[in-house]
């Protein structure tokens, strides 16, 4: 086998729970030939949802599907988080209605995490649910957003507060698509990779720490392994708990503060940057609550900083962030709930922490 020949893709099965069918996440190169098999024989029409930045890619996929006999349409979305709105979803519903989209037809979402979130939500809501396939093109999309069946949009009140659990028919993670990512977008996705290392697979942390500069680029020697390990962590969790009734909450490590920061910045911050700050906060909260040892708490700062992720946020914003966190999806009534670590790979729920402890933890990330 020569270097140019694609290797067999890695297949990671996500088990069906809560009445849903299992599906595969494929990780490799030159994977678009797998798309018709995931679309299936019953579909007549396919809608390819893509961001403006990937208009050429979306059109190329549409042309390829049309050549194979599908009535394929390309639907262009705004870039990044601007796609995740009720207005954009309504536009997509209108297009589906005008093109006669039925229950046997299929949506394909190609792009970053925001695009696959929106594509999945449109699929979940059109005719109360049609099949969809995720083709994530970013690190964040591959290891987090496209795996697990969470779909959703943002509202003025917060991030992902409107959505549905609607797993895809399959996920195609073509590693070649990462090579054109801007470095800041690539590094942002590493926050979710590092999160998987802290909550479940410490080998991920070892690989990043062995060569942080190599971890910052898709051409690094461990790129495929980092993606695969991160996907396996999430696949294992959501196979046991699709609808976040228990175990799946651990995937929200660092996300309670992160979502509040994103809302406060009107979604101009990259998700991974906010998660990085959120994990440092969660580590300090775990330490102050007597759950987490100093070495593991300090390791958060070291590994996140080594790949160029932020560790701090504006100190004067705490009152606003606190109010936003009170409507976080993990909250129960007036009780704030956080995922913290009781050790490396040992996530636990910290419920209703003392406000003074919260403030002290935030002081450690305030600038």
Coordinates of C-alpha atoms in Angstrom, one line a residue:
X1 CA 0.0 0.0 0.0
X2 CA 1.4 3.4 -1.0
X3 CA 1.1 6.5 1.2
X4 CA -1.5 8.0 -1.2
X5 CA -3.9 5.0 -0.9
X6 CA -6.6 5.5 1.7
X7 CA -6.6 3.1 4.6
X8 CA -9.7 1.3 5.7
X9 CA -11.7 3.7 7.8
X10 CA -12.1 3.2 11.5
X11 CA -15.7 2.4 12.4
X12 CA -16.9 3.2 15.9
X13 CA -20.4 2.0 16.7
X14 CA -22.7 4.2 18.7
X15 CA -25.3 1.9 20.3
X16 CA -29.0 2.6 20.0
X17 CA -30.7 3.6 23.2
X18 CA -34.1 5.1 24.0
X19 CA -35.7 3.5 20.9
X20 CA -33.1 4.8 18.4
X21 CA -31.1 2.7 15.9
X22 CA -27.4 2.2 16.3
X23 CA -25.1 3.9 13.8
X24 CA -21.4 4.1 12.9
X25 CA -18.9 6.9 13.0
X26 CA -16.4 6.5 10.2
X27 CA -12.9 8.0 10.6
X28 CA -10.5 8.1 7.8
X29 CA -9.9 9.7 4.4
X30 CA -11.8 9.8 1.1
X31 CA -15.0 8.8 2.8
X32 CA -17.6 10.5 0.6
X33 CA -18.1 7.2 -1.3
X34 CA -19.8 5.9 1.9
X35 CA -22.5 8.6 1.7
X36 CA -25.0 6.9 -0.6
X37 CA -24.9 3.8 1.6
X38 CA -25.9 5.9 4.6
X39 CA -28.6 7.8 2.7
X40 CA -30.1 4.4 1.8
X41 CA -32.2 3.1 -1.1
X42 CA -35.6 4.7 0.0
X43 CA -34.6 8.3 -0.4
X44 CA -35.6 10.2 -3.5
X45 CA -34.5 13.7 -2.4
X46 CA -31.4 14.7 -0.5
X47 CA -30.9 18.2 1.0
X48 CA -27.2 19.1 1.5
X49 CA -27.0 21.8 4.2
X50 CA -23.7 23.6 4.3
X51 CA -22.3 26.9 5.5
X52 CA -21.4 29.7 3.1
X53 CA -17.7 29.1 3.7
X54 CA -18.1 25.5 2.2
X55 CA -20.3 26.5 -0.7
X56 CA -18.0 24.8 -3.2
X57 CA -17.9 21.6 -1.2
X58 CA -21.6 21.6 -0.7
X59 CA -22.2 22.0 -4.4
X60 CA -19.7 19.3 -5.3
X61 CA -21.5 16.9 -3.0
X62 CA -24.9 17.9 -4.5
X63 CA -23.6 17.3 -8.0
X64 CA -22.2 13.9 -7.0
X65 CA -25.5 12.8 -5.4
X66 CA -27.4 14.1 -8.4
X67 CA -25.2 12.0 -10.7
X68 CA -26.2 9.0 -8.7
X69 CA -29.9 9.6 -9.3
X70 CA -31.0 11.6 -6.3
X71 CA -32.9 14.8 -6.5
X72 CA -30.2 16.7 -4.6
X73 CA -30.4 20.3 -3.5
X74 CA -27.8 22.4 -1.8
X75 CA -29.0 24.7 1.1
X76 CA -26.6 27.4 2.1
X77 CA -26.5 28.5 5.7
X78 CA -24.8 31.3 7.6
X79 CA -21.3 30.5 8.9
X80 CA -20.7 29.3 12.4
X81 CA -23.2 30.0 15.3
X82 CA -25.2 32.4 13.1
X83 CA -26.7 29.3 11.6
X84 CA -28.2 28.1 14.9
X85 CA -31.3 30.3 15.0
X86 CA -35.1 29.8 14.6
X87 CA -35.0 32.0 11.5
X88 CA -32.5 29.8 9.7
X89 CA -34.3 26.7 10.7
X90 CA -37.6 28.2 9.4
X91 CA -35.8 29.0 6.1
X92 CA -34.7 25.3 5.8
X93 CA -38.3 24.1 6.6
X94 CA -39.5 26.3 3.8
X95 CA -37.0 24.9 1.3
X96 CA -38.0 21.3 2.3
X97 CA -41.6 22.1 1.9
X98 CA -41.2 23.7 -1.5
X99 CA -39.2 20.8 -2.8
X100 CA -41.6 18.1 -1.6
X101 CA -39.4 16.6 1.1
X102 CA -41.0 13.4 2.5
X103 CA -40.3 11.1 5.4
X104 CA -38.1 8.8 3.3
X105 CA -35.9 11.6 2.1
X106 CA -32.6 12.5 3.8
X107 CA -30.7 15.6 5.1
X108 CA -26.9 15.8 4.9
X109 CA -25.2 18.3 7.1
X110 CA -21.6 19.2 6.1
X111 CA -19.6 21.7 8.1
X112 CA -18.6 22.5 11.7
X113 CA -20.5 21.8 14.9
X114 CA -23.0 24.6 14.4
X115 CA -23.9 23.3 10.9
X116 CA -24.5 19.7 12.1
X117 CA -26.4 21.0 15.1
X118 CA -28.7 22.9 12.8
X119 CA -29.0 20.2 10.2
X120 CA -29.9 17.6 12.9
X121 CA -32.5 19.9 14.4
X122 CA -34.1 20.5 11.0
X123 CA -34.1 16.8 10.4
X124 CA -35.6 16.2 13.9
X125 CA -38.5 18.6 13.4
X126 CA -39.4 18.2 9.7
X127 CA -42.3 15.8 9.5
X128 CA -41.5 14.9 13.2
X129 CA -38.2 13.3 12.1
X130 CA -36.4 12.4 8.9
X131 CA -33.0 10.6 8.5
X132 CA -29.9 12.7 8.4
X133 CA -26.2 12.1 7.9
X134 CA -23.4 14.2 9.5
X135 CA -20.3 15.1 7.6
X136 CA -18.3 17.2 10.2
X137 CA -15.3 19.1 8.8
X138 CA -13.8 20.4 12.0
X139 CA -12.2 18.9 15.1
X140 CA -15.1 20.1 17.2
X141 CA -17.7 18.7 14.8
X142 CA -16.0 15.3 14.6
X143 CA -15.3 14.7 18.3
X144 CA -18.4 16.4 19.8
X145 CA -21.2 18.0 17.9
X146 CA -21.9 15.4 15.2
X147 CA -21.7 12.4 17.6
X148 CA -24.5 11.6 20.1
X149 CA -27.7 12.9 18.5
X150 CA -28.0 16.2 20.3
X151 CA -29.4 18.8 17.9
X152 CA -30.4 22.4 18.6
X153 CA -30.5 26.1 18.1
X154 CA -29.7 29.1 20.2
X155 CA -32.1 31.7 21.5
X156 CA -31.7 35.1 23.1
X157 CA -32.0 33.3 26.5
X158 CA -29.0 31.0 25.9
X159 CA -27.2 28.3 23.9
X160 CA -28.8 25.1 22.8
X161 CA -31.9 25.7 25.0
X162 CA -34.2 24.6 22.1
X163 CA -33.4 21.2 20.5
X164 CA -34.1 17.5 20.2
X165 CA -32.3 14.2 20.6
X166 CA -32.2 12.9 17.0
X167 CA -29.2 10.6 16.2
X168 CA -27.9 10.6 12.7
X169 CA -27.9 7.6 10.4
X170 CA -24.1 7.8 10.3
X171 CA -21.2 10.2 10.7
X172 CA -18.3 10.6 8.2
X173 CA -15.2 12.1 9.7
X174 CA -12.9 12.7 6.7
X175 CA -9.5 13.8 8.2
X176 CA -8.5 15.4 5.0
X177 CA -11.0 18.2 5.6
X178 CA -9.1 19.3 8.7
X179 CA -6.0 20.3 6.6
X180 CA -7.7 23.4 5.4
X181 CA -8.9 24.6 8.8
X182 CA -7.5 27.9 10.1
X183 CA -5.2 27.1 13.1
X184 CA -7.4 28.9 15.6
X185 CA -10.4 26.8 14.6
X186 CA -8.3 23.6 14.8
X187 CA -7.0 24.5 18.2
X188 CA -10.4 25.4 19.4
X189 CA -11.6 21.9 18.7
X190 CA -8.7 20.5 20.9
X191 CA -10.6 21.7 24.0
X192 CA -13.1 19.0 23.5
X193 CA -10.3 16.4 22.8
X194 CA -8.6 17.5 26.1
X195 CA -11.9 17.3 27.9
X196 CA -12.3 13.7 26.9
X197 CA -8.8 13.1 28.3
X198 CA -9.7 14.5 31.7
X199 CA -13.1 12.8 32.1
X200 CA -12.3 9.4 30.7
X201 CA -9.1 8.7 28.7
X202 CA -5.9 10.1 30.2
X203 CA -3.8 8.7 27.2
X204 CA -5.2 11.6 25.3
X205 CA -3.5 14.0 27.7
X206 CA -0.2 12.0 27.4
X207 CA -0.3 12.3 23.6
X208 CA -0.9 16.1 23.7
X209 CA 1.7 16.7 26.4
X210 CA 4.3 14.6 24.5
X211 CA 4.3 17.2 21.7
X212 CA 1.9 20.1 22.1
X213 CA 3.0 21.9 18.9
X214 CA 2.3 18.7 16.9
X215 CA -1.1 18.4 18.5
X216 CA -1.9 21.9 17.2
X217 CA -1.8 20.8 13.5
X218 CA -3.7 18.2 11.6
X219 CA -0.4 17.0 10.2
X220 CA 0.8 15.9 13.7
X221 CA 1.6 12.2 14.2
X222 CA -1.2 11.6 16.6
X223 CA -4.1 13.4 14.9
X224 CA -6.0 10.3 13.9
X225 CA -5.5 8.6 17.3
X226 CA -6.6 11.8 19.2
X227 CA -9.8 12.0 17.1
X228 CA -10.5 8.3 17.4
X229 CA -10.0 8.2 21.2
X230 CA -12.2 11.2 21.7
X231 CA -15.0 9.8 19.6
X232 CA -14.8 6.5 21.5
X233 CA -15.2 8.4 24.8
X234 CA -18.4 10.1 23.6
X235 CA -19.7 7.0 21.8
X236 CA -19.3 4.9 24.9
X237 CA -21.2 7.5 27.0
X238 CA -24.1 8.2 24.7
X239 CA -24.5 4.5 23.9
X240 CA -25.5 4.1 27.6
X241 CA -27.4 7.4 28.0
X242 CA -28.7 9.2 24.9
X243 CA -31.0 11.6 26.6
X244 CA -28.7 12.9 29.4
X245 CA -30.6 11.3 32.2
X246 CA -27.4 10.5 34.1
X247 CA -24.1 9.5 32.7
X248 CA -24.1 11.8 29.7
X249 CA -23.9 14.8 31.9
X250 CA -20.2 14.1 32.3
X251 CA -19.7 15.3 28.7
X252 CA -20.7 18.8 29.9
X253 CA -17.5 19.1 31.9
X254 CA -16.4 22.8 31.6
X255 CA -19.6 23.6 29.6
X256 CA -21.7 25.3 32.3
X257 CA -19.5 28.4 32.4
X258 CA -18.5 28.0 28.8
X259 CA -22.1 28.4 27.5
X260 CA -22.5 31.5 29.7
X261 CA -19.4 33.0 28.3
X262 CA -20.5 32.3 24.7
X263 CA -23.9 34.0 25.4
X264 CA -22.2 36.9 27.0
X265 CA -20.0 37.3 24.0
X266 CA -23.0 36.9 21.6
X267 CA -21.4 33.8 20.3
X268 CA -18.4 35.6 18.9
X269 CA -16.0 33.4 21.0
X270 CA -15.1 30.0 19.6
X271 CA -16.8 27.2 21.5
X272 CA -13.5 25.5 22.4
X273 CA -12.0 28.7 23.7
X274 CA -15.0 29.1 26.1
X275 CA -14.8 25.4 27.1
X276 CA -11.1 25.8 27.9
X277 CA -11.8 28.6 30.4
X278 CA -14.8 26.6 31.7
X279 CA -12.6 23.6 32.4
X280 CA -10.0 25.7 34.3
X281 CA -13.0 27.0 36.3
X282 CA -14.4 23.5 36.9
X283 CA -10.9 22.3 38.0
X284 CA -10.6 25.1 40.5
X285 CA -14.2 24.5 41.7
X286 CA -13.4 20.8 42.2
X287 CA -10.2 21.7 44.1
X288 CA -11.9 24.2 46.4
X289 CA -14.8 21.8 47.0
X290 CA -12.2 19.2 48.3
X291 CA -12.8 16.8 45.4
X292 CA -9.7 17.3 43.1
X293 CA -6.1 17.0 43.9
X294 CA -3.7 20.0 43.2
X295 CA -1.7 18.2 40.6
X296 CA -4.6 17.3 38.4
X297 CA -6.1 20.8 38.8
X298 CA -2.8 22.4 37.8
X299 CA -2.5 20.0 34.8
X300 CA -5.6 21.6 33.3
X301 CA -3.8 25.0 33.0
X302 CA -0.6 23.4 31.7
X303 CA -2.1 21.2 28.9
X304 CA -4.6 23.8 27.7
X305 CA -2.0 26.6 27.7
X306 CA 0.5 24.3 25.9
X307 CA -1.7 24.2 22.8
X308 CA -2.6 27.9 22.9
X309 CA -6.1 27.8 24.5
X310 CA -7.2 30.6 26.8
X311 CA -7.3 30.3 30.6
X312 CA -9.0 33.5 31.7
X313 CA -12.1 35.7 31.2
X314 CA -13.2 39.1 32.3
X315 CA -13.5 39.4 36.1
X316 CA -16.3 42.0 36.0
X317 CA -18.7 39.7 34.2
X318 CA -19.3 37.3 37.0
X319 CA -22.8 38.5 38.0
X320 CA -24.1 38.2 34.4
X321 CA -22.4 34.8 34.0
X322 CA -24.0 33.5 37.2
X323 CA -27.5 34.5 36.1
X324 CA -27.0 32.8 32.8
X325 CA -25.8 29.6 34.4
X326 CA -29.0 29.4 36.5
X327 CA -30.9 28.5 33.3
X328 CA -28.3 25.9 32.2
X329 CA -29.9 22.6 31.1
X330 CA -28.2 20.8 34.0
X331 CA -29.8 23.1 36.6
X332 CA -32.7 21.8 38.7
X333 CA -35.0 24.5 40.0
X334 CA -32.8 27.0 41.7
X335 CA -29.9 24.6 42.3
X336 CA -26.8 25.0 40.1
X337 CA -25.1 21.7 39.2
X338 CA -21.6 21.4 37.9
X339 CA -19.5 18.5 36.6
X340 CA -16.2 18.4 38.5
X341 CA -13.5 15.8 38.9
X342 CA -12.8 13.7 41.9
X343 CA -9.6 12.6 40.2
X344 CA -8.3 12.0 36.7
X345 CA -11.0 10.2 34.8
X346 CA -13.5 10.5 37.7
X347 CA -16.2 13.0 36.9
X348 CA -18.9 13.6 39.5
X349 CA -21.8 16.0 40.0
X350 CA -21.3 18.9 42.4
X351 CA -24.8 20.2 43.3
X352 CA -25.6 23.6 44.8
X353 CA -22.1 24.7 45.7
X354 CA -21.7 27.5 48.1
X355 CA -21.8 30.9 46.3
X356 CA -18.6 31.9 48.0
X357 CA -16.9 28.8 46.6
X358 CA -18.2 29.6 43.1
X359 CA -16.9 33.2 43.4
X360 CA -13.5 32.0 44.6
X361 CA -13.2 29.5 41.7
X362 CA -14.1 32.2 39.3
X363 CA -11.4 34.5 40.8
X364 CA -8.9 31.9 39.6
X365 CA -9.9 32.5 35.9
X366 CA -10.7 36.2 36.2
X367 CA -8.4 38.7 34.5

